CSV table of C-alpha atoms in Angstrom, one decimal:
chain,number,residue,atom,x,y,z
A,1,UNK,CA,-95.6,52.2,20.3
A,2,UNK,CA,-96.2,55.3,22.5
A,3,UNK,CA,-93.1,55.5,24.7
A,4,UNK,CA,-89.6,55.7,23.5
A,5,UNK,CA,-87.5,56.7,26.5
A,6,UNK,CA,-85.1,53.9,27.6
A,7,UNK,CA,-86.1,51.8,24.6
A,8,UNK,CA,-83.7,50.4,22.0
A,9,UNK,CA,-83.6,51.4,18.3
A,10,UNK,CA,-81.7,49.6,15.6
A,11,UNK,CA,-81.2,51.7,12.4
A,12,UNK,CA,-79.4,50.6,9.2
A,13,UNK,CA,-78.1,53.2,6.8
A,14,UNK,CA,-77.5,55.4,9.8
A,15,UNK,CA,-74.3,57.2,8.8
A,16,UNK,CA,-76.1,59.9,6.7
A,17,UNK,CA,-79.4,61.1,5.3
A,18,UNK,CA,-82.7,59.7,6.5
A,19,UNK,CA,-81.1,57.0,8.7
A,20,UNK,CA,-79.0,59.5,10.6
A,21,UNK,CA,-82.0,61.9,11.0
A,22,UNK,CA,-84.1,59.0,12.5
A,23,UNK,CA,-81.2,58.2,14.8
A,24,UNK,CA,-81.1,61.8,16.0
A,25,UNK,CA,-84.8,61.8,16.6
A,26,UNK,CA,-84.5,58.6,18.5
A,27,UNK,CA,-81.7,60.0,20.6
A,28,UNK,CA,-83.8,63.1,21.4
A,29,UNK,CA,-86.6,60.7,22.6
A,30,UNK,CA,-84.2,59.1,25.0
A,31,UNK,CA,-83.6,55.8,23.1
A,32,UNK,CA,-80.5,53.7,23.1
A,33,UNK,CA,-79.1,53.3,19.6
A,34,UNK,CA,-77.6,50.4,17.6
A,35,UNK,CA,-76.5,51.9,14.3
A,36,UNK,CA,-75.3,50.2,11.1
A,37,UNK,CA,-73.9,51.4,7.8
A,38,UNK,CA,-71.5,50.1,5.1
A,39,UNK,CA,-69.6,53.4,5.5
A,40,UNK,CA,-67.4,52.5,8.5
A,41,UNK,CA,-65.8,56.0,8.8
A,42,UNK,CA,-69.1,57.8,8.6
A,43,UNK,CA,-70.7,55.4,11.1
A,44,UNK,CA,-67.8,55.9,13.6
A,45,UNK,CA,-68.2,59.6,13.4
A,46,UNK,CA,-72.0,59.5,14.0
A,47,UNK,CA,-71.7,57.1,16.9
A,48,UNK,CA,-69.0,59.4,18.5
A,49,UNK,CA,-71.3,62.4,18.1
A,50,UNK,CA,-74.2,60.6,19.9
A,51,UNK,CA,-71.9,59.3,22.6
A,52,UNK,CA,-70.6,62.8,23.2
A,53,UNK,CA,-74.2,64.0,23.7
A,54,UNK,CA,-74.7,61.4,26.4
A,55,UNK,CA,-76.7,58.9,24.3
A,56,UNK,CA,-75.9,55.2,24.6
A,57,UNK,CA,-74.9,54.3,21.1
A,58,UNK,CA,-73.0,51.5,19.5
A,59,UNK,CA,-72.2,51.0,15.8
A,60,UNK,CA,-71.3,48.1,13.5
A,61,UNK,CA,-70.1,48.3,10.0
A,62,UNK,CA,-72.7,46.2,8.1
A,63,UNK,CA,-73.4,45.3,4.5
A,64,UNK,CA,-77.1,44.6,4.8
A,65,UNK,CA,-77.1,42.5,1.7
A,66,UNK,CA,-75.1,39.9,3.6
A,67,UNK,CA,-77.3,37.9,6.0
A,68,UNK,CA,-74.3,36.9,8.2
A,69,UNK,CA,-73.5,40.6,8.8
A,70,UNK,CA,-77.1,41.5,9.7
A,71,UNK,CA,-77.2,38.5,12.1
A,72,UNK,CA,-74.0,39.8,13.7
A,73,UNK,CA,-75.7,43.2,14.1
A,74,UNK,CA,-78.7,41.5,15.8
A,75,UNK,CA,-76.3,39.6,18.1
A,76,UNK,CA,-74.6,42.9,19.1
A,77,UNK,CA,-77.9,44.6,19.8
A,78,UNK,CA,-79.3,41.9,22.0
A,79,UNK,CA,-76.1,41.2,23.8
A,80,UNK,CA,-75.5,44.9,24.5
A,81,UNK,CA,-79.1,45.9,25.4
A,82,UNK,CA,-81.1,42.7,25.9
A,83,UNK,CA,-84.0,43.9,23.7
A,84,UNK,CA,-84.9,45.8,20.6
A,85,UNK,CA,-88.1,47.8,20.3
A,86,UNK,CA,-87.7,49.8,17.1
A,87,UNK,CA,-86.2,48.3,14.0
A,88,UNK,CA,-85.6,50.6,11.0
A,89,UNK,CA,-84.5,48.8,7.9
A,90,UNK,CA,-83.4,51.9,6.1
A,91,UNK,CA,-80.2,51.2,4.1
A,92,UNK,CA,-80.7,51.7,0.4
A,93,UNK,CA,-79.0,52.5,-3.0
A,94,UNK,CA,-80.3,54.1,-6.1
A,95,UNK,CA,-79.8,53.1,-9.7
A,96,UNK,CA,-80.9,54.5,-13.1
A,97,UNK,CA,-81.2,51.7,-15.7
A,98,UNK,CA,-83.6,50.0,-18.1
A,99,UNK,CA,-84.8,46.4,-17.8
A,100,UNK,CA,-83.0,45.4,-21.0
A,101,UNK,CA,-79.6,47.0,-20.3
A,102,UNK,CA,-79.1,46.4,-16.5
A,103,UNK,CA,-76.8,43.4,-16.1
A,104,UNK,CA,-77.4,40.7,-13.5
A,105,UNK,CA,-74.7,42.3,-11.3
A,106,UNK,CA,-76.7,45.5,-11.2
A,107,UNK,CA,-79.9,43.7,-10.3
A,108,UNK,CA,-78.1,41.7,-7.6
A,109,UNK,CA,-76.6,44.9,-6.1
A,110,UNK,CA,-79.8,46.8,-6.0
A,111,UNK,CA,-82.0,44.0,-4.8
A,112,UNK,CA,-79.4,42.8,-2.4
A,113,UNK,CA,-79.3,46.1,-0.6
A,114,UNK,CA,-82.8,47.5,-1.0
A,115,UNK,CA,-84.9,44.3,-0.7
A,116,UNK,CA,-82.7,41.6,1.0
A,117,UNK,CA,-81.4,44.3,3.4
A,118,UNK,CA,-85.0,44.4,4.6
A,119,UNK,CA,-85.7,40.7,4.7
A,120,UNK,CA,-82.3,40.0,6.3
A,121,UNK,CA,-83.3,42.5,9.0
A,122,UNK,CA,-86.6,40.8,9.5
A,123,UNK,CA,-85.1,37.4,9.9
A,124,UNK,CA,-82.4,38.6,12.2
A,125,UNK,CA,-84.5,40.7,14.6
A,126,UNK,CA,-88.2,39.8,14.5
A,127,UNK,CA,-88.1,36.3,16.1
A,128,UNK,CA,-86.3,37.8,19.1
A,129,UNK,CA,-88.6,40.8,19.2
A,130,UNK,CA,-91.6,38.5,19.3
A,131,UNK,CA,-90.0,36.3,21.9
A,132,UNK,CA,-89.6,39.4,24.2
A,133,UNK,CA,-93.3,40.0,23.9
A,134,UNK,CA,-93.0,43.7,24.3
A,135,UNK,CA,-94.5,46.6,22.3
A,136,UNK,CA,-92.4,47.4,19.3
A,137,UNK,CA,-92.4,48.6,15.8
A,138,UNK,CA,-90.7,47.9,12.4
A,139,UNK,CA,-90.1,50.6,9.8
A,140,UNK,CA,-89.0,49.5,6.3
A,141,UNK,CA,-87.8,52.2,4.0
A,142,UNK,CA,-89.3,51.9,0.5
A,143,UNK,CA,-89.9,54.9,-1.8
A,144,UNK,CA,-92.6,56.7,-3.7
A,145,UNK,CA,-91.1,54.6,-6.6
A,146,UNK,CA,-92.4,51.6,-4.7
A,147,UNK,CA,-96.0,52.9,-5.3
A,148,UNK,CA,-95.5,54.6,-8.7
A,149,UNK,CA,-92.9,53.1,-11.1
A,150,UNK,CA,-90.6,55.7,-12.5
A,151,UNK,CA,-89.1,55.5,-16.0
A,152,UNK,CA,-85.4,54.4,-16.2
A,153,UNK,CA,-85.4,53.0,-12.7
A,154,UNK,CA,-86.0,49.4,-13.5
A,155,UNK,CA,-84.2,47.6,-10.7
A,156,UNK,CA,-84.9,50.4,-8.2
A,157,UNK,CA,-88.6,50.3,-8.9
A,158,UNK,CA,-88.7,46.5,-8.5
A,159,UNK,CA,-86.8,46.6,-5.2
A,160,UNK,CA,-89.0,49.2,-3.7
A,161,UNK,CA,-92.3,47.7,-4.9
A,162,UNK,CA,-91.1,44.5,-3.3
A,163,UNK,CA,-90.3,46.3,0.0
A,164,UNK,CA,-93.9,47.6,0.0
A,165,UNK,CA,-95.3,44.2,-0.7
A,166,UNK,CA,-93.1,42.5,2.0
A,167,UNK,CA,-94.2,45.2,4.5
A,168,UNK,CA,-97.9,44.8,3.8
A,169,UNK,CA,-97.6,41.0,4.1
A,170,UNK,CA,-95.6,41.5,7.3
A,171,UNK,CA,-98.3,43.7,8.7
A,172,UNK,CA,-101.0,41.1,8.0
A,173,UNK,CA,-98.9,38.2,9.4
A,174,UNK,CA,-98.2,40.0,12.7
A,175,UNK,CA,-101.8,41.2,13.0
A,176,UNK,CA,-103.2,37.7,12.4
A,177,UNK,CA,-100.9,36.4,15.2
A,178,UNK,CA,-102.1,39.2,17.5
A,179,UNK,CA,-98.5,40.3,18.2
A,180,UNK,CA,-97.4,43.6,19.9
A,181,UNK,CA,-95.4,44.7,16.9
A,182,UNK,CA,-96.5,47.4,14.5
A,183,UNK,CA,-95.3,47.9,11.0
A,184,UNK,CA,-94.8,51.0,8.8
A,185,UNK,CA,-93.4,51.4,5.3
A,186,UNK,CA,-91.7,54.7,4.5
A,187,UNK,CA,-92.3,56.0,0.9
A,188,UNK,CA,-90.5,59.3,0.5
A,189,UNK,CA,-90.2,61.3,-2.7
A,190,UNK,CA,-87.5,63.9,-2.9
A,191,UNK,CA,-85.4,64.2,0.2
A,192,UNK,CA,-82.0,66.0,0.5
A,193,UNK,CA,-79.8,63.0,0.9
A,194,UNK,CA,-76.8,61.5,-1.0
A,195,UNK,CA,-78.6,58.4,-2.2
A,196,UNK,CA,-78.7,59.6,-5.8
A,197,UNK,CA,-74.9,59.8,-5.8
A,198,UNK,CA,-74.8,56.1,-5.5
A,199,UNK,CA,-75.7,56.1,-9.2
A,200,UNK,CA,-72.5,58.1,-9.9
A,201,UNK,CA,-70.3,55.8,-7.8
A,202,UNK,CA,-71.4,52.4,-8.9
A,203,UNK,CA,-68.7,49.7,-9.0
A,204,UNK,CA,-69.2,48.7,-12.7
A,205,UNK,CA,-67.3,51.1,-15.0
A,206,UNK,CA,-68.7,49.6,-18.1
A,207,UNK,CA,-72.2,50.1,-16.8
A,208,UNK,CA,-71.4,53.7,-16.0
A,209,UNK,CA,-70.1,54.2,-19.6
A,210,UNK,CA,-73.2,52.6,-21.1
A,211,UNK,CA,-75.4,54.8,-19.0
A,212,UNK,CA,-73.6,58.0,-20.0
A,213,UNK,CA,-74.1,57.0,-23.7
A,214,UNK,CA,-77.9,57.0,-23.2
A,215,UNK,CA,-79.2,60.6,-23.3
A,216,UNK,CA,-82.6,59.6,-21.8
A,217,UNK,CA,-80.9,58.1,-18.7
A,218,UNK,CA,-78.5,61.1,-18.4
A,219,UNK,CA,-81.4,63.5,-18.6
A,220,UNK,CA,-83.4,61.7,-16.0
A,221,UNK,CA,-80.4,61.4,-13.7
A,222,UNK,CA,-79.8,65.1,-14.0
A,223,UNK,CA,-83.5,65.8,-13.3
A,224,UNK,CA,-83.5,63.6,-10.2
A,225,UNK,CA,-80.4,65.2,-8.9
A,226,UNK,CA,-82.0,68.6,-9.2
A,227,UNK,CA,-85.2,67.4,-7.5
A,228,UNK,CA,-83.2,65.9,-4.6
A,229,UNK,CA,-81.4,69.2,-4.1
A,230,UNK,CA,-84.7,71.0,-3.6
A,231,UNK,CA,-86.3,68.2,-1.6
A,232,UNK,CA,-87.4,68.2,2.1
A,233,UNK,CA,-84.9,67.7,4.9
A,234,UNK,CA,-84.2,64.3,6.4
A,235,UNK,CA,-85.3,65.8,9.7
A,236,UNK,CA,-88.8,66.3,8.3
A,237,UNK,CA,-88.9,62.7,7.3
A,238,UNK,CA,-87.8,61.5,10.7
A,239,UNK,CA,-90.5,63.5,12.4
A,240,UNK,CA,-93.1,61.8,10.1
A,241,UNK,CA,-91.6,58.4,11.0
A,242,UNK,CA,-91.9,58.9,14.7
A,243,UNK,CA,-95.5,60.3,14.4
A,244,UNK,CA,-96.4,57.2,12.4
A,245,UNK,CA,-94.8,54.8,14.9
A,246,UNK,CA,-96.8,56.4,17.7
A,247,UNK,CA,-100.0,56.3,15.7
A,248,UNK,CA,-99.4,52.8,14.4
A,249,UNK,CA,-99.8,54.2,10.9
A,250,UNK,CA,-98.7,51.8,8.2
A,251,UNK,CA,-98.1,54.0,5.1
A,252,UNK,CA,-95.7,57.0,5.6
A,253,UNK,CA,-96.2,59.2,2.6
A,254,UNK,CA,-93.9,62.2,2.9
A,255,UNK,CA,-95.3,64.1,-0.1
A,256,UNK,CA,-99.0,63.4,0.0
A,257,UNK,CA,-100.0,66.2,-2.4
A,258,UNK,CA,-98.0,64.6,-5.2
A,259,UNK,CA,-97.7,60.9,-4.3
A,260,UNK,CA,-101.3,60.2,-3.5
A,261,UNK,CA,-102.8,61.6,-6.7
A,262,UNK,CA,-100.2,59.7,-8.7
A,263,UNK,CA,-101.2,56.5,-6.9
A,264,UNK,CA,-104.8,57.2,-7.5
A,265,UNK,CA,-104.1,57.7,-11.2
A,266,UNK,CA,-102.2,54.4,-11.4
A,267,UNK,CA,-105.2,52.6,-9.8
A,268,UNK,CA,-107.6,54.3,-12.3
A,269,UNK,CA,-105.4,53.2,-15.2
A,270,UNK,CA,-105.8,49.6,-14.0
A,271,UNK,CA,-109.6,49.9,-13.3
A,272,UNK,CA,-110.3,51.6,-16.6
A,273,UNK,CA,-108.0,49.4,-18.7
A,274,UNK,CA,-105.7,52.2,-19.7
A,275,UNK,CA,-102.0,52.0,-20.4
A,276,UNK,CA,-99.9,53.2,-17.5
A,277,UNK,CA,-99.4,56.9,-17.0
A,278,UNK,CA,-95.8,58.0,-16.7
A,279,UNK,CA,-94.5,59.4,-13.4
A,280,UNK,CA,-93.6,63.0,-13.6
A,281,UNK,CA,-90.4,64.3,-12.0
A,282,UNK,CA,-91.5,67.5,-10.2
């Protein structure tokens, strides 16, 4: 996808962080925006900011884990603008937990937003994007944790590995059918966003108390918070996303100097029959 001016972008998780930065980059390129977020007040503020700058923008409060709400978002996009050219399934939530302590409700919450938010987006938008038969692109936000499993992020790792796998399969399926849609999977490491605070504001008070009683989880949560504070800006990520879309580049690795060696080490562990190396929090 080479040209953006006058095209339509749909972005979930757009009220803050990476989603907002991608929306800003899209607006700068002259795109029309359909923005979604579960934070209605934050979304309204962002849509108003874009509208004041002369950008055609519309927003809809959307819980991406609910298929009906994502379908409503698609209806809004196609009714308002007729077509969608760039779909960014970006909404996400973080969680620190272990596989043996995270209750089903925690797995449902994390998988519902991080994974089903993506698959709901694909079902809602891709059929109509294919029907339009125009050049377009899909970006699914995963994580470096979708390439290298981090300790004490059981449900988060699973959700992000699944997003990478879904995206790879999507790329193959669209390629086999010789469509005009490209696919990218975004795998960021540390970025200055508020996603890590979702761990601190989870809905289950008992789960929060149990987490606070585990010194390993608390140590990792603290380390992650510090790493995020010194991470790259969402604007840098947005620039990498648009460069990848233009180049039809599938993997968007924001921290190549650290992520790629870790991925290689993981592959070598498999090839050489070693036990898995532990991801280091830099």
